[in-house]
PDB file of C-alpha atoms in Angstrom:
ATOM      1  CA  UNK A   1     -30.223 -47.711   1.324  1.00  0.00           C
ATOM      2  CA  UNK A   2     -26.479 -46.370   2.516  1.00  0.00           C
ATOM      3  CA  UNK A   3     -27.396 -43.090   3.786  1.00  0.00           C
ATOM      4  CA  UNK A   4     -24.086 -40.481   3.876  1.00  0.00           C
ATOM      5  CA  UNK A   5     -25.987 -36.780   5.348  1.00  0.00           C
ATOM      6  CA  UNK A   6     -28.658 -36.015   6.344  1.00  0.00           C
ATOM      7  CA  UNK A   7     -29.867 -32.572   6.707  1.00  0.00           C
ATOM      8  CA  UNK A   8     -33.005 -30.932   7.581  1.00  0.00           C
ATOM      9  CA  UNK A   9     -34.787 -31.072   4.485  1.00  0.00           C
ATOM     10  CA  UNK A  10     -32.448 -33.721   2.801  1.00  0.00           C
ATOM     11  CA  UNK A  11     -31.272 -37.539   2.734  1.00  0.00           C
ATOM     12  CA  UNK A  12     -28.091 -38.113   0.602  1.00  0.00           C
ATOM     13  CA  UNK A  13     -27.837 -41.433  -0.390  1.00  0.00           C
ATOM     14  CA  UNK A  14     -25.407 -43.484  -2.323  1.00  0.00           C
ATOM     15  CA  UNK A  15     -27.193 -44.131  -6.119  1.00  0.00           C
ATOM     16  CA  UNK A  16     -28.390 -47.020  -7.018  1.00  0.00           C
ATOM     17  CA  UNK A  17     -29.001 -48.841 -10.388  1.00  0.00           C
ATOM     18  CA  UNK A  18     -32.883 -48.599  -8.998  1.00  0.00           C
ATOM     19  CA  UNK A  19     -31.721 -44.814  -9.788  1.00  0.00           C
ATOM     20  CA  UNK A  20     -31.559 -45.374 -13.446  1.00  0.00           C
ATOM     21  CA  UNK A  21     -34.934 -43.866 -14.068  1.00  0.00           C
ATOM     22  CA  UNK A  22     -34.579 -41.057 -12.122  1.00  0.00           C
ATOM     23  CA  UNK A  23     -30.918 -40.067 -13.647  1.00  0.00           C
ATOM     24  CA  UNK A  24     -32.960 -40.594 -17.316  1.00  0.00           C
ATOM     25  CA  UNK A  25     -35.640 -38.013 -16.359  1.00  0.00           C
ATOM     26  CA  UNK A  26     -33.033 -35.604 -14.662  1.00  0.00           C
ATOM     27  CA  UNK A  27     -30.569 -35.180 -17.865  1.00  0.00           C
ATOM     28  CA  UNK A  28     -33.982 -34.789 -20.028  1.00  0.00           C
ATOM     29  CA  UNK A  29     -34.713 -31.765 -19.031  1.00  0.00           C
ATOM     30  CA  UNK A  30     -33.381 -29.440 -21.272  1.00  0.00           C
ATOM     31  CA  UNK A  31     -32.910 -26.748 -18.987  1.00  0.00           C
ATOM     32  CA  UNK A  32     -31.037 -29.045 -16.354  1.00  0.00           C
ATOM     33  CA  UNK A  33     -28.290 -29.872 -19.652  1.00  0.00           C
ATOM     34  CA  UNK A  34     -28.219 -25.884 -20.601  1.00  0.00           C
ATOM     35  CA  UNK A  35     -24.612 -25.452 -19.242  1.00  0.00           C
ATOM     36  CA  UNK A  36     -23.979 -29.461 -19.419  1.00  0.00           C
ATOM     37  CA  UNK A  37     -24.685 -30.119 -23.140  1.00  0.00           C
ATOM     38  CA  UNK A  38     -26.540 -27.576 -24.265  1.00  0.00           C
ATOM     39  CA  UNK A  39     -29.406 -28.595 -23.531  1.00  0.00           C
ATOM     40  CA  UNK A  40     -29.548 -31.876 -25.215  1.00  0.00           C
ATOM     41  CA  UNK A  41     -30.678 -34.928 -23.492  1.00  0.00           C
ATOM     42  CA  UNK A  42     -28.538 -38.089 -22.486  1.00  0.00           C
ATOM     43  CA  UNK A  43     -29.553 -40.708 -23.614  1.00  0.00           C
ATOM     44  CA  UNK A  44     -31.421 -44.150 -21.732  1.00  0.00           C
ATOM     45  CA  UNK A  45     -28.417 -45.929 -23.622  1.00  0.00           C
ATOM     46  CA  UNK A  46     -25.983 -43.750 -22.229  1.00  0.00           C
ATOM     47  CA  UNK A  47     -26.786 -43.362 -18.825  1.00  0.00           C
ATOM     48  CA  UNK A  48     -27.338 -47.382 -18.457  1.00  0.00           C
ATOM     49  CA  UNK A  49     -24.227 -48.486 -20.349  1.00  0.00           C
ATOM     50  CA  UNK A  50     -21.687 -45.465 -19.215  1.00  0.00           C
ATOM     51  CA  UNK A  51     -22.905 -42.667 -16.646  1.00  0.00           C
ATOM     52  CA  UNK A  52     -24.771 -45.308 -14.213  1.00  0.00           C
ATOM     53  CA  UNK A  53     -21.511 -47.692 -14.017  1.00  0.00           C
ATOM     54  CA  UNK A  54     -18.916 -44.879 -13.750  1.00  0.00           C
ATOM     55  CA  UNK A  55     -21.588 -43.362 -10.920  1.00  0.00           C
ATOM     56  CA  UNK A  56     -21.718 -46.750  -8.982  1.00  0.00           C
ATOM     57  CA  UNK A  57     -17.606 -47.655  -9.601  1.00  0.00           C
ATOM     58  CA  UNK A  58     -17.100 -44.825  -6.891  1.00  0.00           C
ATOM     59  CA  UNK A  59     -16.492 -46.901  -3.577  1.00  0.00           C
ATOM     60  CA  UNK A  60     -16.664 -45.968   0.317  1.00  0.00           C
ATOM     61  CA  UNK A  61     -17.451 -42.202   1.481  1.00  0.00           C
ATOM     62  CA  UNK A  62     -16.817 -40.230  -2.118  1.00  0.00           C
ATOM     63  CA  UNK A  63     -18.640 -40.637  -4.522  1.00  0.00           C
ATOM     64  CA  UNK A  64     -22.458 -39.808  -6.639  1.00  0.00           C
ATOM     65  CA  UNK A  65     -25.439 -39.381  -3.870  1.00  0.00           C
ATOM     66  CA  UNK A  66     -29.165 -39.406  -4.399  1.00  0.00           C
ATOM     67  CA  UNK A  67     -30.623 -35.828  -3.377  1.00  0.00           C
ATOM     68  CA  UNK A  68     -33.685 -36.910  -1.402  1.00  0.00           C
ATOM     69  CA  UNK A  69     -36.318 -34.505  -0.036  1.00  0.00           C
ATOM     70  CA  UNK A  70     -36.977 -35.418   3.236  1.00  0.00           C
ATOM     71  CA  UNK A  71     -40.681 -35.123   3.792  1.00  0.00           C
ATOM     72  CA  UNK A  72     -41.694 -36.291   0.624  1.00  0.00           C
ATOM     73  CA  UNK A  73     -38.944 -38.797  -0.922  1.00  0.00           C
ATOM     74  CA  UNK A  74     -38.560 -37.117  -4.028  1.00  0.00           C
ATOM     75  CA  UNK A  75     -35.847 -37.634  -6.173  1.00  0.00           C
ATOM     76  CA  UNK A  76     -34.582 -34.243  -5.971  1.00  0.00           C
ATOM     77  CA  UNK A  77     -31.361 -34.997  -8.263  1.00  0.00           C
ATOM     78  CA  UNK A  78     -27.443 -36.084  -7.505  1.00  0.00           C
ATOM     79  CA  UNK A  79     -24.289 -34.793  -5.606  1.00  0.00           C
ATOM     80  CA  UNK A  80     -21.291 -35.778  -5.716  1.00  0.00           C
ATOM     81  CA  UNK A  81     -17.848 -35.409  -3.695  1.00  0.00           C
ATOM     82  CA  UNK A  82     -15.102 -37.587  -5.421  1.00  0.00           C
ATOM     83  CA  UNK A  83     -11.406 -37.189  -6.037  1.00  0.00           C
ATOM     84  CA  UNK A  84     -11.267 -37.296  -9.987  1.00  0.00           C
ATOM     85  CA  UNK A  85      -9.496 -40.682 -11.267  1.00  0.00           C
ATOM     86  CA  UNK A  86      -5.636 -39.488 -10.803  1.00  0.00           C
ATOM     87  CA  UNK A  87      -6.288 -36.701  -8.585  1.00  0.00           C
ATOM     88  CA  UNK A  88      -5.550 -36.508  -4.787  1.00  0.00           C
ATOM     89  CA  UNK A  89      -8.155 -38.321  -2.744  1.00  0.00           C
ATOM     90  CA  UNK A  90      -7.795 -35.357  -0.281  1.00  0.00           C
ATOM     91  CA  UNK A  91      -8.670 -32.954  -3.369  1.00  0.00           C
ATOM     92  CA  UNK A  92     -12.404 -33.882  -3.690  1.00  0.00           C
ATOM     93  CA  UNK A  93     -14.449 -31.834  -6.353  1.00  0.00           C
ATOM     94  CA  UNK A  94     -18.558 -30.952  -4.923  1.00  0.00           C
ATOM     95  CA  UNK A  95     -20.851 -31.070  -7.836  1.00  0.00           C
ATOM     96  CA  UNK A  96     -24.507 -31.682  -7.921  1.00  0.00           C
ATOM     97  CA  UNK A  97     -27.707 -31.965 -10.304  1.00  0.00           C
ATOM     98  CA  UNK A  98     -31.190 -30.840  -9.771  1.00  0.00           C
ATOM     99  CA  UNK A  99     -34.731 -30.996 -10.633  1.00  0.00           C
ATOM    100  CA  UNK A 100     -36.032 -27.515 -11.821  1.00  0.00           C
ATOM    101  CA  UNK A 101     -38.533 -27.624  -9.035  1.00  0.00           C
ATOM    102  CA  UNK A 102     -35.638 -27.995  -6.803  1.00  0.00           C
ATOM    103  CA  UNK A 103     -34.119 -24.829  -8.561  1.00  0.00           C
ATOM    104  CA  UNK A 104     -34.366 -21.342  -5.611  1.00  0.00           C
ATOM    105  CA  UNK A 105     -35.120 -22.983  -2.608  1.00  0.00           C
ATOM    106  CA  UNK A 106     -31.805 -23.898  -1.370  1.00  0.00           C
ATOM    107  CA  UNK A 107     -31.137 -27.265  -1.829  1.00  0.00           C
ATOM    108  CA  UNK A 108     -28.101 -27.237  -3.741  1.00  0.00           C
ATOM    109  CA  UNK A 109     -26.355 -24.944  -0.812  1.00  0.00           C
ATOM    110  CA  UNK A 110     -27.991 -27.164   1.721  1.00  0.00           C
ATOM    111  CA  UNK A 111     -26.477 -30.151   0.096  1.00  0.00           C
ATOM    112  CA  UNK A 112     -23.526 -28.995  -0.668  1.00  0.00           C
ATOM    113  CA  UNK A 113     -22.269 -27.511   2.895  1.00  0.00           C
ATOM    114  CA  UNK A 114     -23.279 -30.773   4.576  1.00  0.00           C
ATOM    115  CA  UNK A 115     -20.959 -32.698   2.144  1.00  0.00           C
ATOM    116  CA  UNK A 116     -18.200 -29.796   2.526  1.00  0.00           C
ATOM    117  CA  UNK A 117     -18.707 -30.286   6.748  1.00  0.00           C
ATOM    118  CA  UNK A 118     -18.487 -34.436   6.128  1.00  0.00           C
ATOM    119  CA  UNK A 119     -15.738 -34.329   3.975  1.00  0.00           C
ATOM    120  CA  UNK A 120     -13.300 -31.398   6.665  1.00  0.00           C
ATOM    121  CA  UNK A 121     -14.602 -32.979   9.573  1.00  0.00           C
ATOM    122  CA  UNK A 122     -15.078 -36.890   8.713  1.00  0.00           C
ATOM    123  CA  UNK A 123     -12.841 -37.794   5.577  1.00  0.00           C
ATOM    124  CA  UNK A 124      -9.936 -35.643   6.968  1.00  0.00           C
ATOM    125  CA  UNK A 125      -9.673 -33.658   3.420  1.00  0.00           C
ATOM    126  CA  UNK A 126      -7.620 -30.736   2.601  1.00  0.00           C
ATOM    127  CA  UNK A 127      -9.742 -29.105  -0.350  1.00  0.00           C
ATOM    128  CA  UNK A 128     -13.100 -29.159  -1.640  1.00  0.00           C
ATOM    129  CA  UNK A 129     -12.989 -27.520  -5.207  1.00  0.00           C
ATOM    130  CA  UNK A 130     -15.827 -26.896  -7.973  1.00  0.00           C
ATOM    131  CA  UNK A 131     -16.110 -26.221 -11.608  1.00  0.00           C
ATOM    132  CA  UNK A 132     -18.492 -24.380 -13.700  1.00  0.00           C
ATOM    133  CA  UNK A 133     -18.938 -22.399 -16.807  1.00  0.00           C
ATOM    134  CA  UNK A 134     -18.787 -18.844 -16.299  1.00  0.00           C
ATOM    135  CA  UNK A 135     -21.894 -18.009 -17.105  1.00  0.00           C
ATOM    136  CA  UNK A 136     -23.515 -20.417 -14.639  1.00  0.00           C
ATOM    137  CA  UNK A 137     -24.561 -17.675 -12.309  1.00  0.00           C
ATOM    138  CA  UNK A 138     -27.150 -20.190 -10.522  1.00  0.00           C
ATOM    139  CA  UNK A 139     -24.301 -22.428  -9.801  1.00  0.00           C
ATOM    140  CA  UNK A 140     -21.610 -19.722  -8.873  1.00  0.00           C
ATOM    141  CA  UNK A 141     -23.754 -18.363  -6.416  1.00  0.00           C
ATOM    142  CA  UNK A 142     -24.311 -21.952  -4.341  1.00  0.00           C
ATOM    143  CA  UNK A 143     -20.400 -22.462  -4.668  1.00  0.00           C
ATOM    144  CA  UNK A 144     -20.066 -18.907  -2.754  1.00  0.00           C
ATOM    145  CA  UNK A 145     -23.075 -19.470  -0.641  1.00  0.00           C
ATOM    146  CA  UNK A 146     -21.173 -23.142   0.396  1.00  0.00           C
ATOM    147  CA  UNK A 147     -18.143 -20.730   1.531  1.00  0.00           C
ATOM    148  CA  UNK A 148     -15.959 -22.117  -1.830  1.00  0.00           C
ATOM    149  CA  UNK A 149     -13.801 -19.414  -2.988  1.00  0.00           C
ATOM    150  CA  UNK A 150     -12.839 -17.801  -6.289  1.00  0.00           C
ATOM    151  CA  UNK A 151      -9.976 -19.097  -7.238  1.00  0.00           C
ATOM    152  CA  UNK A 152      -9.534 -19.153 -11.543  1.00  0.00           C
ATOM    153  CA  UNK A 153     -10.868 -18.912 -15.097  1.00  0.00           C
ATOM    154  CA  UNK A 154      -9.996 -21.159 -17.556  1.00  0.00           C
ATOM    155  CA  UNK A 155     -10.836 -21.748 -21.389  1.00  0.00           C
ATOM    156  CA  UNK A 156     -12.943 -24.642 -22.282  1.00  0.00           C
ATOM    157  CA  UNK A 157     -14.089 -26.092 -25.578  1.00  0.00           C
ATOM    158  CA  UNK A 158     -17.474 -26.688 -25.836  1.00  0.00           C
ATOM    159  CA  UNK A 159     -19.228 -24.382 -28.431  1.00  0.00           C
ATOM    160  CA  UNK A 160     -22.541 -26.176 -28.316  1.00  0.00           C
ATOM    161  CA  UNK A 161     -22.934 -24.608 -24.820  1.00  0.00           C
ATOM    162  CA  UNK A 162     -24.482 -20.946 -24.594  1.00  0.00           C
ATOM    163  CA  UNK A 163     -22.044 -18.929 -23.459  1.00  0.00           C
ATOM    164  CA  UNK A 164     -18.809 -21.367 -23.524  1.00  0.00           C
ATOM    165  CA  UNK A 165     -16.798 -18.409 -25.058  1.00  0.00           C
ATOM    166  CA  UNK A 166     -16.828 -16.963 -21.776  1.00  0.00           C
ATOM    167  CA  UNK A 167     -14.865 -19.688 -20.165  1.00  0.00           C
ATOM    168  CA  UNK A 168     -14.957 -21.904 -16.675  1.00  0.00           C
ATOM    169  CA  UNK A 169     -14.531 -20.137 -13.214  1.00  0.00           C
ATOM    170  CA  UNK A 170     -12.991 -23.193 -10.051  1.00  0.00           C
ATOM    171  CA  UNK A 171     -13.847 -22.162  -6.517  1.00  0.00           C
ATOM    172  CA  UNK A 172     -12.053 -23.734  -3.686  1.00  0.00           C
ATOM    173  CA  UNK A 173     -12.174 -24.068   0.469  1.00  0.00           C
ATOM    174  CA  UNK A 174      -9.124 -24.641   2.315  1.00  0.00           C
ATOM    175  CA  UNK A 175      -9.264 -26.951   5.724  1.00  0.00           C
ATOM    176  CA  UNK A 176      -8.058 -24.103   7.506  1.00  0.00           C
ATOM    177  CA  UNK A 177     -10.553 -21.727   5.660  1.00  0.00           C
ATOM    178  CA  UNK A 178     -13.166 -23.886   6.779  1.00  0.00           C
ATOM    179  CA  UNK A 179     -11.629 -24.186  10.571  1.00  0.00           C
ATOM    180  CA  UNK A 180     -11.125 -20.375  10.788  1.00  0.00           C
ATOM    181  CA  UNK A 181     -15.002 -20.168   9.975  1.00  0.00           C
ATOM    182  CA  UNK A 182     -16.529 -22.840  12.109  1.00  0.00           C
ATOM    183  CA  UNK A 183     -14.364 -21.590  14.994  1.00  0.00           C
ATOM    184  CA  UNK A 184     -16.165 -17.621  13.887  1.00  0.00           C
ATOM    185  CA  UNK A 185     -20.006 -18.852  14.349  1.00  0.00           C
ATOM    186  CA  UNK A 186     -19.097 -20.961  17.807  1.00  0.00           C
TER     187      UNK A 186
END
């Protein structure tokens, strides 16, 4: 198991094709897909032949990782920190996937600042961004909780999504955003 954080309640862990099941069961839950697909499932098929391999083709410290809970070692869901293919590798985008009954206690900000802290302080980066639909309140509010920043609205296409009309916000940090706050709280 190739551990990347640990926090206090979480492990994050590189996923594994032993993960298969647990990505299946996470992207079948229709309220997990609400803002994804619209709810719909993905498919076994799909998430074996495409979503698994594209997950596992990301290579040293960016990439897809396992949300673990800590005193239990339940699959909680995914994050992820990866440069998009083409896109600076200093540019990562934060994302993550969870459970429903990992959905108000947390976790997601948890996650997500101890990737944001790796990636300024270990992999040297010099942005963390993150997408979501507007509408995505849930999701909006762990990007501001993780310190990301407002930063634009943009149009996207997907009318089998609730509420795709209203568009997709990004949030950003800055290294030196991040710096100026760390050096605040010591």
């Amino acid at each position: 198991m190739q551990i990347c954080v640990e926090t206090e309640r979480l492990v994050l862990r590189r996923i594994t094709e032993d993960d298969a099941d647990n990505l299946v069961e996470l992207d079948s839950d229709p309220e997990v897909m609400r803002y994804l697909s619209g709810g719909e499932p993905t498919s076994r098929e799909k998430i074996i032949g495409e979503i698994l391999p594209r997950i596992l083709s990301y290579t040293g410290n960016q990439g897809f990782f396992a949300a673990i809970e800590r005193s239990t070692g339940e699959f909680l869901g995914w994050f992820l920190l990866r440069a998009k293919h083409g896109e600076p590798e200093d540019e990562p985008e934060l994302g993550y996937r969870l459970r429903k009954i990992a959905w108000g206690k947390g976790y997601a900000t948890e996650g997500s600042v101890a990737l944001i802290r790796k990636a300024f302080s270990e992999l040297g980066v010099r942005r963390v961004y993150a997408e979501t639909l507007a509408v995505n309140l849930g999701s909006r509010r762990v990007m501001e909780k993780a310190g990301l920043q407002y930063v634009r609205s943009f149009h996207v296409d997907r009318p089998e999504i609730p509420g795709s009309k209203q568009g997709a916000v990004g949030y950003e940090l800055l290294r030196a955003d991040w710096e100026r706050r760390r050096l605040r709280r010591v």
